Coordinates of C-alpha atoms and ligand atoms in Angstrom, one line a residue:
M4 CA -28.4 9.8 13.3
A5 CA -27.3 10.7 9.8
S6 CA -27.5 8.0 7.1
V7 CA -25.6 4.9 8.1
H8 CA -24.5 4.2 4.6
P9 CA -21.6 6.3 3.5
V10 CA -21.8 4.6 0.1
T11 CA -25.4 4.4 -0.8
A12 CA -24.9 2.0 -3.7
L13 CA -23.6 -0.6 -1.1
A14 CA -26.4 -0.1 1.4
D15 CA -28.3 -3.3 0.6
S16 CA -25.3 -5.6 0.7
A17 CA -23.9 -3.9 3.8
T18 CA -27.2 -4.3 5.6
A19 CA -27.5 -8.0 4.6
C20 CA -23.9 -8.7 5.7
A21 CA -24.4 -6.9 9.0
E22 CA -27.6 -8.9 9.7
R23 CA -25.8 -12.2 8.9
L24 CA -23.0 -11.3 11.3
R25 CA -25.5 -10.5 14.0
A26 CA -27.0 -13.9 13.6
A27 CA -23.7 -15.7 13.8
D28 CA -22.7 -17.8 16.8
S29 CA -19.1 -17.0 16.3
V30 CA -17.1 -15.4 13.5
L31 CA -13.7 -16.1 12.1
L32 CA -12.3 -12.8 10.7
A33 CA -9.8 -13.6 7.9
S34 CA -7.9 -10.8 6.3
H35 CA -5.0 -10.1 3.9
I36 CA -1.5 -9.2 5.2
D37 CA -0.8 -5.6 3.9
A38 CA -1.7 -2.1 5.1
D39 CA -5.1 -2.3 3.6
G40 CA -5.7 -5.8 5.0
L41 CA -4.5 -4.9 8.4
T42 CA -6.7 -1.8 8.6
S43 CA -9.7 -3.8 7.2
A44 CA -9.2 -6.3 10.0
A45 CA -8.9 -3.6 12.7
I46 CA -12.1 -1.9 11.5
A47 CA -14.0 -5.2 11.3
A48 CA -12.6 -6.4 14.7
T49 CA -13.6 -3.1 16.4
A50 CA -17.1 -3.2 14.8
L51 CA -17.6 -6.9 15.9
E52 CA -16.4 -6.1 19.4
R53 CA -18.7 -3.1 19.8
A54 CA -21.6 -5.2 18.5
S55 CA -20.7 -7.9 21.1
I56 CA -20.3 -10.5 18.4
P57 CA -17.6 -13.1 19.4
F58 CA -14.8 -13.6 16.9
E59 CA -11.3 -14.7 16.3
T60 CA -8.8 -13.1 13.8
V61 CA -6.5 -14.8 11.3
F62 CA -4.3 -13.4 8.6
S63 CA -3.1 -14.8 5.3
K64 CA -0.7 -13.7 2.5
Q65 CA -2.6 -15.6 -0.1
L66 CA -6.1 -17.1 0.2
D67 CA -5.5 -20.4 -1.6
A68 CA -7.2 -23.8 -1.4
A69 CA -4.9 -25.0 1.5
E70 CA -5.6 -21.8 3.5
L71 CA -9.3 -22.2 2.9
E72 CA -9.1 -25.8 4.1
S73 CA -7.7 -24.7 7.4
I74 CA -10.2 -21.9 7.7
A75 CA -13.0 -24.5 7.1
A76 CA -11.5 -26.7 9.8
S77 CA -11.9 -24.1 12.5
D78 CA -15.3 -24.3 14.2
H79 CA -16.9 -21.0 13.4
D80 CA -20.2 -20.9 11.7
T81 CA -19.4 -17.7 9.9
V82 CA -16.3 -16.5 8.2
L83 CA -15.8 -12.8 7.5
F84 CA -13.3 -12.2 4.7
T85 CA -11.8 -8.7 4.4
D86 CA -9.6 -7.4 1.6
F87 CA -9.7 -10.7 -0.1
G88 CA -12.4 -13.4 -0.7
S89 CA -14.0 -12.0 -3.9
G90 CA -11.2 -13.4 -6.1
Q91 CA -11.5 -16.8 -4.4
L92 CA -15.2 -16.8 -4.5
D93 CA -15.3 -20.1 -6.5
L94 CA -13.4 -21.9 -3.8
I95 CA -15.3 -20.2 -1.0
A96 CA -18.7 -21.1 -2.6
G97 CA -17.6 -24.7 -2.6
H98 CA -17.0 -24.6 1.1
E99 CA -20.3 -22.9 1.6
A100 CA -22.1 -25.6 -0.5
A101 CA -20.4 -28.2 1.6
G102 CA -21.8 -26.6 4.8
D103 CA -18.4 -25.7 6.2
F104 CA -19.3 -22.1 7.0
T105 CA -21.3 -19.1 5.8
P106 CA -19.1 -16.6 4.1
V107 CA -19.5 -12.8 4.5
I108 CA -17.1 -10.9 2.2
A109 CA -16.0 -7.3 2.3
D110 CA -13.5 -6.9 -0.5
H111 CA -12.7 -4.7 -3.5
H112 CA -10.9 -7.2 -5.8
Q113 CA -12.3 -8.6 -9.0
P114 CA -14.8 -11.4 -8.1
A115 CA -14.2 -14.9 -9.4
D116 CA -17.0 -16.5 -11.4
A117 CA -19.4 -17.6 -8.6
S118 CA -21.9 -15.9 -6.3
T119 CA -22.8 -15.8 -2.7
E120 CA -25.4 -14.0 -0.6
Y121 CA -23.4 -11.8 1.7
H122 CA -20.9 -10.1 -0.6
L123 CA -20.0 -6.4 -0.2
N124 CA -17.8 -5.3 -3.1
P125 CA -17.8 -1.9 -4.9
L126 CA -17.2 -3.7 -8.3
L127 CA -20.7 -5.3 -8.0
V128 CA -22.3 -1.9 -8.0
G129 CA -20.2 -0.1 -10.6
I130 CA -17.7 1.5 -8.3
D131 CA -14.0 1.2 -9.2
G132 CA -12.3 -1.1 -6.7
A133 CA -8.8 -0.1 -7.8
S134 CA -9.2 3.6 -7.1
E135 CA -12.5 4.5 -5.4
L136 CA -12.8 2.0 -2.5
S137 CA -10.3 -0.2 -0.7
G138 CA -10.8 -3.3 1.4
A139 CA -10.7 -1.1 4.5
G140 CA -13.3 1.1 2.9
A141 CA -15.5 -1.9 2.2
S142 CA -15.0 -3.0 5.9
Y143 CA -15.9 0.5 7.0
V144 CA -19.2 0.5 5.1
L145 CA -19.9 -2.8 6.8
A146 CA -18.9 -1.4 10.2
R147 CA -21.3 1.5 9.8
A148 CA -24.1 -0.9 8.9
L149 CA -23.3 -3.1 11.9
A150 CA -23.5 -0.1 14.3
S151 CA -26.9 0.8 13.0
S152 CA -28.3 -2.7 13.5
T153 CA -27.1 -3.0 17.1
Q154 CA -27.8 -1.2 20.3
Q155 CA -24.4 0.4 20.8
D156 CA -23.1 3.8 21.7
S157 CA -20.7 4.3 18.8
D158 CA -21.8 4.9 15.2
N159 CA -18.3 3.6 14.1
R160 CA -17.5 6.8 12.2
D161 CA -14.3 7.1 14.1
L162 CA -13.1 4.0 12.1
A163 CA -13.0 6.2 9.0
A164 CA -9.4 7.1 10.1
L165 CA -8.3 3.5 9.5
A166 CA -10.3 3.2 6.3
I167 CA -8.3 6.1 4.9
V168 CA -5.0 4.6 5.9
G169 CA -6.0 1.4 4.1
A170 CA -7.0 3.3 0.9
V171 CA -3.7 5.2 0.9
G172 CA -1.8 2.0 1.6
D173 CA -3.4 0.5 -1.5
M174 CA -2.2 3.5 -3.5
Q175 CA -5.7 4.9 -4.1
A176 CA -4.7 8.5 -3.4
G177 CA -3.3 10.7 -6.1
V178 CA -1.7 14.1 -5.6
D179 CA -5.1 15.6 -5.3
G180 CA -6.1 13.1 -2.7
L181 CA -8.7 10.4 -2.7
S182 CA -11.6 10.2 -5.1
G183 CA -15.0 8.5 -5.6
A184 CA -16.6 6.6 -2.7
N185 CA -13.4 7.2 -0.6
T186 CA -14.3 10.9 -0.4
Q187 CA -17.5 10.0 1.4
I188 CA -15.5 8.2 4.0
V189 CA -13.2 11.2 4.3
S190 CA -16.2 13.4 4.9
E191 CA -17.5 11.2 7.7
G192 CA -14.1 11.1 9.3
V193 CA -13.9 14.9 9.2
E194 CA -17.4 15.2 10.7
A195 CA -16.4 12.7 13.4
G196 CA -13.3 14.7 14.2
V197 CA -10.8 12.0 13.4
I198 CA -9.5 13.2 10.0
E199 CA -8.2 16.5 8.8
E200 CA -7.8 17.2 5.1
S201 CA -5.3 19.9 4.0
T202 CA -3.4 21.2 1.0
D203 CA 0.2 20.8 1.8
L204 CA 3.6 19.7 0.6
T205 CA 3.3 16.2 -0.9
L206 CA 6.7 14.9 0.1
Y207 CA 6.8 11.8 2.3
G208 CA 7.8 12.2 5.9
K209 CA 6.3 15.5 7.0
Q210 CA 5.8 14.2 10.6
T211 CA 9.0 12.3 11.3
R212 CA 11.8 13.3 8.9
P213 CA 14.1 16.2 9.8
L214 CA 13.9 18.8 6.9
P215 CA 17.1 17.9 5.1
K216 CA 16.0 14.2 5.0
L217 CA 12.5 15.1 3.9
L218 CA 14.0 16.9 0.9
E219 CA 16.9 14.5 0.2
Y220 CA 14.7 11.3 0.2
A221 CA 11.9 12.8 -2.0
S222 CA 13.3 11.0 -5.0
D223 CA 10.0 11.2 -6.9
A224 CA 10.4 15.0 -7.1
R225 CA 13.8 14.7 -8.8
I226 CA 14.9 18.2 -8.1
P227 CA 18.5 18.5 -9.2
G228 CA 20.9 19.2 -6.4
I229 CA 18.3 18.5 -3.7
S230 CA 16.7 15.1 -4.3
N231 CA 19.2 12.3 -3.4
D232 CA 21.7 14.9 -2.4
A233 CA 22.3 15.3 1.3
A234 CA 24.7 18.2 1.1
G235 CA 22.6 19.9 -1.5
A236 CA 19.4 19.6 0.6
I237 CA 21.2 21.1 3.6
E238 CA 22.7 23.9 1.5
F239 CA 19.2 24.8 0.1
L240 CA 17.7 24.9 3.6
S241 CA 20.6 26.9 5.0
D242 CA 20.2 29.6 2.3
L243 CA 16.6 30.3 3.3
D244 CA 16.0 33.1 5.7
L245 CA 14.5 30.8 8.3
D246 CA 15.5 29.4 11.6
L247 CA 15.1 25.8 10.8
K248 CA 17.0 24.3 13.7
S249 CA 16.0 24.0 17.3
D250 CA 18.6 23.2 19.9
G251 CA 21.0 22.4 17.0
E252 CA 18.7 19.8 15.5
W253 CA 16.9 20.2 12.2
R254 CA 13.2 20.6 12.7
C255 CA 10.5 18.6 10.9
W256 CA 7.9 19.9 8.6
V257 CA 5.2 19.4 11.2
D258 CA 7.1 21.8 13.6
L259 CA 7.0 24.7 11.2
A260 CA 4.5 27.6 11.4
D261 CA 2.3 28.3 8.4
D262 CA 4.4 31.3 7.2
E263 CA 7.6 29.2 7.5
R264 CA 6.0 26.5 5.4
Q265 CA 5.0 29.0 2.7
V266 CA 8.5 30.4 2.5
L267 CA 10.0 26.9 2.1
V268 CA 7.4 25.7 -0.4
S269 CA 7.8 28.7 -2.7
A270 CA 11.6 28.5 -2.5
L271 CA 11.4 24.8 -3.4
V272 CA 9.0 25.5 -6.3
Q273 CA 11.3 28.3 -7.6
R274 CA 14.3 26.1 -7.4
A275 CA 12.5 23.3 -9.2
V276 CA 11.4 25.6 -12.0
K277 CA 14.8 27.1 -12.3
S278 CA 16.4 23.6 -12.5
G279 CA 14.2 22.7 -15.4
V280 CA 11.9 20.3 -13.6
P281 CA 8.8 19.8 -15.8
A282 CA 5.7 21.8 -14.8
S283 CA 3.6 18.7 -14.0
R284 CA 6.2 17.5 -11.5
V285 CA 6.5 21.0 -10.0
D286 CA 2.7 21.1 -9.5
D287 CA 2.9 17.7 -7.8
L288 CA 4.9 19.2 -5.0
V289 CA 1.7 20.5 -3.4
G290 CA -1.4 18.4 -3.0
T291 CA -4.0 16.9 -0.6
S292 CA -2.8 15.3 2.5
Y293 CA -4.6 13.6 5.4
Q294 CA -3.9 13.8 9.1
L295 CA -5.4 11.7 11.9
T296 CA -6.3 14.3 14.5
R297 CA -6.4 11.9 17.4
E298 CA -2.8 10.8 16.9
E299 CA 0.2 12.5 18.5
P300 CA 1.7 15.1 16.1
G301 CA 5.3 14.3 15.1
T302 CA 4.5 10.5 15.0
E303 CA 4.2 8.2 12.0
L304 CA 0.5 7.7 13.0
R305 CA -0.4 11.3 12.5
D306 CA 0.1 11.3 8.8
V307 CA -1.9 8.8 6.8
S308 CA 0.8 7.9 4.3
E309 CA 3.5 7.4 7.0
F310 CA 1.0 5.3 9.0
S311 CA 0.4 3.0 6.0
T312 CA 4.1 2.6 5.4
L313 CA 4.6 1.6 9.0
L314 CA 1.9 -1.1 8.6
N315 CA 3.4 -2.3 5.4
A316 CA 6.7 -2.8 7.2
T317 CA 5.0 -5.1 9.7
A318 CA 3.2 -7.0 7.0
R319 CA 6.2 -7.5 4.8
Y320 CA 8.0 -9.3 7.7
E321 CA 4.9 -11.3 8.5
R322 CA 4.2 -9.5 11.7
A323 CA 0.5 -8.9 11.1
D324 CA 0.0 -9.2 14.9
V325 CA 2.1 -6.1 15.4
G326 CA 0.4 -4.1 12.7
L327 CA -3.1 -5.1 13.9
A328 CA -2.2 -4.1 17.5
V329 CA -1.0 -0.7 16.4
C330 CA -4.3 -0.2 14.4
L331 CA -6.2 -1.2 17.5
G332 CA -4.5 1.4 19.6
D333 CA -1.4 -0.1 21.1
R334 CA 1.0 2.8 21.4
E335 CA 3.6 1.0 23.5
A336 CA 5.2 -2.3 22.8
A337 CA 3.5 -2.9 19.4
L338 CA 4.3 0.6 18.2
D339 CA 8.0 0.2 19.3
R340 CA 8.2 -3.1 17.5
A341 CA 6.6 -1.7 14.3
R342 CA 9.1 1.2 14.3
Q343 CA 11.9 -1.3 14.6
L344 CA 10.5 -3.3 11.7
L345 CA 10.3 -0.2 9.6
R346 CA 14.0 0.8 10.4
N347 CA 15.0 -2.8 9.5
H348 CA 13.0 -2.6 6.3
R349 CA 14.7 0.7 5.3
R350 CA 18.1 -0.8 6.0
N351 CA 17.3 -3.8 3.9
L352 CA 16.1 -1.6 1.0
S353 CA 19.2 0.6 1.1
E354 CA 21.5 -2.4 1.3
G355 CA 19.6 -4.0 -1.6
L356 CA 19.9 -0.8 -3.6
E357 CA 23.6 -0.5 -2.9
W358 CA 24.0 -4.1 -4.1
V359 CA 22.3 -3.4 -7.4
K360 CA 24.3 -0.2 -7.9
T361 CA 27.5 -2.2 -7.4
E362 CA 26.6 -5.2 -9.4
G363 CA 24.8 -3.4 -12.2
V364 CA 22.1 -4.7 -14.5
T365 CA 22.2 -6.6 -17.8
V366 CA 20.6 -4.7 -20.6
E367 CA 18.8 -6.6 -23.4
D368 CA 17.0 -5.1 -26.4
N369 CA 13.7 -4.5 -24.6
L370 CA 14.4 -4.8 -20.9
Q371 CA 17.1 -4.8 -18.2
W372 CA 17.5 -7.3 -15.4
F373 CA 19.5 -8.4 -12.4
D374 CA 19.6 -11.6 -10.4
A375 CA 20.0 -11.0 -6.7
G376 CA 20.2 -14.6 -5.7
N377 CA 19.9 -14.6 -1.9
R378 CA 21.4 -11.2 -1.5
I379 CA 18.0 -9.4 -1.5
R380 CA 14.9 -10.8 0.2
E381 CA 12.3 -11.9 -2.3
T382 CA 9.6 -9.8 -0.5
I383 CA 11.4 -6.6 -1.2
V384 CA 13.3 -7.2 -4.5
G385 CA 10.5 -5.6 -6.5
I386 CA 10.7 -2.3 -4.5
V387 CA 14.5 -2.3 -4.8
A388 CA 14.2 -2.8 -8.6
G389 CA 11.8 0.2 -8.7
M390 CA 14.2 2.3 -6.6
A391 CA 17.2 1.3 -8.8
V392 CA 15.7 2.9 -11.9
G393 CA 17.5 6.1 -12.7
A394 CA 20.6 5.1 -10.8
P395 CA 23.8 5.2 -12.9
G396 CA 23.6 2.5 -15.5
V397 CA 20.0 1.7 -14.9
R398 CA 17.8 3.0 -17.7
R399 CA 14.4 4.8 -17.3
D400 CA 13.3 3.9 -20.8
L401 CA 13.3 0.1 -20.3
P402 CA 11.3 -2.1 -17.8
I403 CA 13.4 -3.7 -15.1
I404 CA 13.1 -7.4 -14.1
A405 CA 14.6 -8.7 -10.8
F406 CA 15.2 -12.3 -9.6
A407 CA 15.6 -13.4 -6.0
E408 CA 15.7 -16.8 -4.4
K409 CA 12.4 -17.8 -2.8
S410 CA 13.5 -21.3 -1.8
D411 CA 16.0 -23.9 -3.0
S412 CA 13.7 -24.7 -5.9
E413 CA 11.9 -21.5 -6.6
I414 CA 12.8 -18.0 -7.9
K415 CA 10.7 -14.9 -7.4
V416 CA 10.6 -12.6 -10.3
S417 CA 9.5 -8.9 -10.0
A418 CA 9.0 -6.4 -12.8
R419 CA 8.6 -2.7 -12.8
G420 CA 7.8 -0.3 -15.6
S421 CA 7.1 3.4 -16.0
H422 CA 3.9 5.1 -16.9
Q423 CA 5.5 6.3 -20.1
L424 CA 6.2 2.7 -21.1
I425 CA 2.5 1.8 -20.3
R426 CA 1.4 4.5 -22.7
E427 CA 3.6 2.9 -25.3
G428 CA 1.9 -0.4 -24.9
L429 CA 3.8 -2.2 -22.1
D430 CA 1.7 -4.6 -20.0
L431 CA 3.9 -6.3 -17.4
S432 CA 1.0 -8.4 -16.1
A433 CA 0.8 -10.2 -19.4
V434 CA 4.6 -10.4 -19.7
M435 CA 5.0 -12.0 -16.3
R436 CA 2.1 -14.4 -16.9
E437 CA 3.2 -15.6 -20.3
A438 CA 7.0 -15.7 -19.8
S439 CA 6.6 -17.6 -16.5
R440 CA 4.2 -20.1 -17.9
A441 CA 6.6 -20.7 -20.7
V442 CA 9.2 -21.9 -18.1
D443 CA 6.7 -23.8 -15.9
G444 CA 6.0 -21.0 -13.5
D445 CA 3.1 -18.6 -13.0
G446 CA 2.6 -14.9 -12.5
G447 CA 0.6 -11.8 -13.1
G448 CA -0.2 -8.5 -11.5
H449 CA -0.6 -5.0 -12.9
D450 CA 0.6 -3.4 -16.1
V451 CA 3.1 -1.2 -14.3
A452 CA 4.2 -3.7 -11.6
A453 CA 3.9 -7.5 -11.8
G454 CA 5.5 -10.6 -10.4
A455 CA 6.0 -14.3 -11.0
T456 CA 7.4 -17.5 -9.5
I457 CA 9.5 -19.8 -11.7
P458 CA 11.6 -22.9 -11.0
A459 CA 15.2 -22.3 -10.1
G460 CA 17.6 -22.3 -13.0
R461 CA 15.1 -21.0 -15.6
Q462 CA 16.0 -17.4 -15.3
A463 CA 17.8 -17.1 -18.7
A464 CA 14.9 -18.7 -20.6
F465 CA 12.5 -16.4 -18.7
V466 CA 14.5 -13.4 -19.8
D467 CA 14.4 -14.5 -23.4
H468 CA 10.7 -14.9 -23.4
A469 CA 10.1 -11.7 -21.5
N470 CA 12.4 -9.7 -23.8
E471 CA 10.5 -11.0 -26.8
L472 CA 7.1 -10.3 -25.3
V473 CA 8.0 -6.7 -24.3
G474 CA 9.3 -6.1 -27.8
E475 CA 6.0 -7.3 -29.3
Q476 CA 3.9 -5.1 -27.0
L477 CA 5.9 -2.0 -27.8
D478 CA 6.0 -2.8 -31.5
E479 CA 2.3 -3.4 -31.8
K480 CA 1.5 -0.1 -30.3
S481 CA 3.9 1.9 -32.5
N482 CA 2.7 0.3 -35.7
Ligands
LIG515 MN1 -6.7 -4.0 -0.7

């Protein structure tokens, strides 16, 4: 058998974690609810099952003190945390010291200030957890170590497929695909015959969207007369010398032969160049994509990015059970349910977007905002805010802040910026944290996308603080 450690730097911690799990009486597997967390759990669950280690699975949106209390109250001697745990290490270490359970952690988030023995995290060995290894990747490294320390048939390399879905779900892939430790997992998946890597059109929906929808919905490409333009997309396709319909229905990208794909790509590139789309965005039309070779062509599961979107749709509506079942191979009831959740999610997004377009945004000196009240779910208001940028009346050169009711007493705040604004000094993570704390709330996140929760009725004061903070950040950088 080839090396069992796809990421050599993590070999020692993976081996130690695997040994601890082997010695457990029973394991509670606790994982985060999102595409990366669901795939992390599916990888860990499959590996534990194959190693004949008894376990139960629980999911959580946020691993806080209350959640850890309930985990501690279950009677498992060992708790395996995947895609979270590192950031809550201080709390977890407290439970460990109290003898509640032995923690084993496979995560890629920034560790809190504490330490524990069985801790597998790329950041501890100088690997970037934001771009080079996901929670699912860390779980995969653990799964490979578990296979090698048990008498079992599988070497768990087939689980690389789910690890890649998790990494892509956590936005670790660029136009040129995955990088760093992730590429070692891709290689193992290719060797195991579960992953295929190819250079292809980068637009989302190659497996499941009829060609006009594939082009129309590719809003990132921003090709005038095609993106966000149903009639324009159909006209563009009809003008090509290709037979793109079958039985009167538009075909999907996946149905096209190589030569047909080439004709379409070059026509699209030509059209983009002619319409004045910047060269960098034209280049981004083609890049690296990953397919799961054991999945049915023409399904969401065949394409890694469509698979991760399907999982996120289950997670966003708190149906981790559905997402996990799909990851574990349910292609009947769970897959149907997941598809239903995704349709529902898309409907919610487009209704939310229509609402913002109708109501408009309020523009301040340094930001723009809208308050959706209970018209847009708080779990999707951030995505809707991001989608609204560029719509008539919504500016690209200002960050956007969105409010939505979380409960009677709490308001969810979501903020989105652009990479251009980040280069100019914007850090929405700091803005959300400081502005929310100024109104008795709390928040944080990333420079380009962040969130907060504030008490109801404090929106106006929050906008004032945020407006001022953004102004300071952009000023400081330009001076
Ligand atoms: Mn993750």
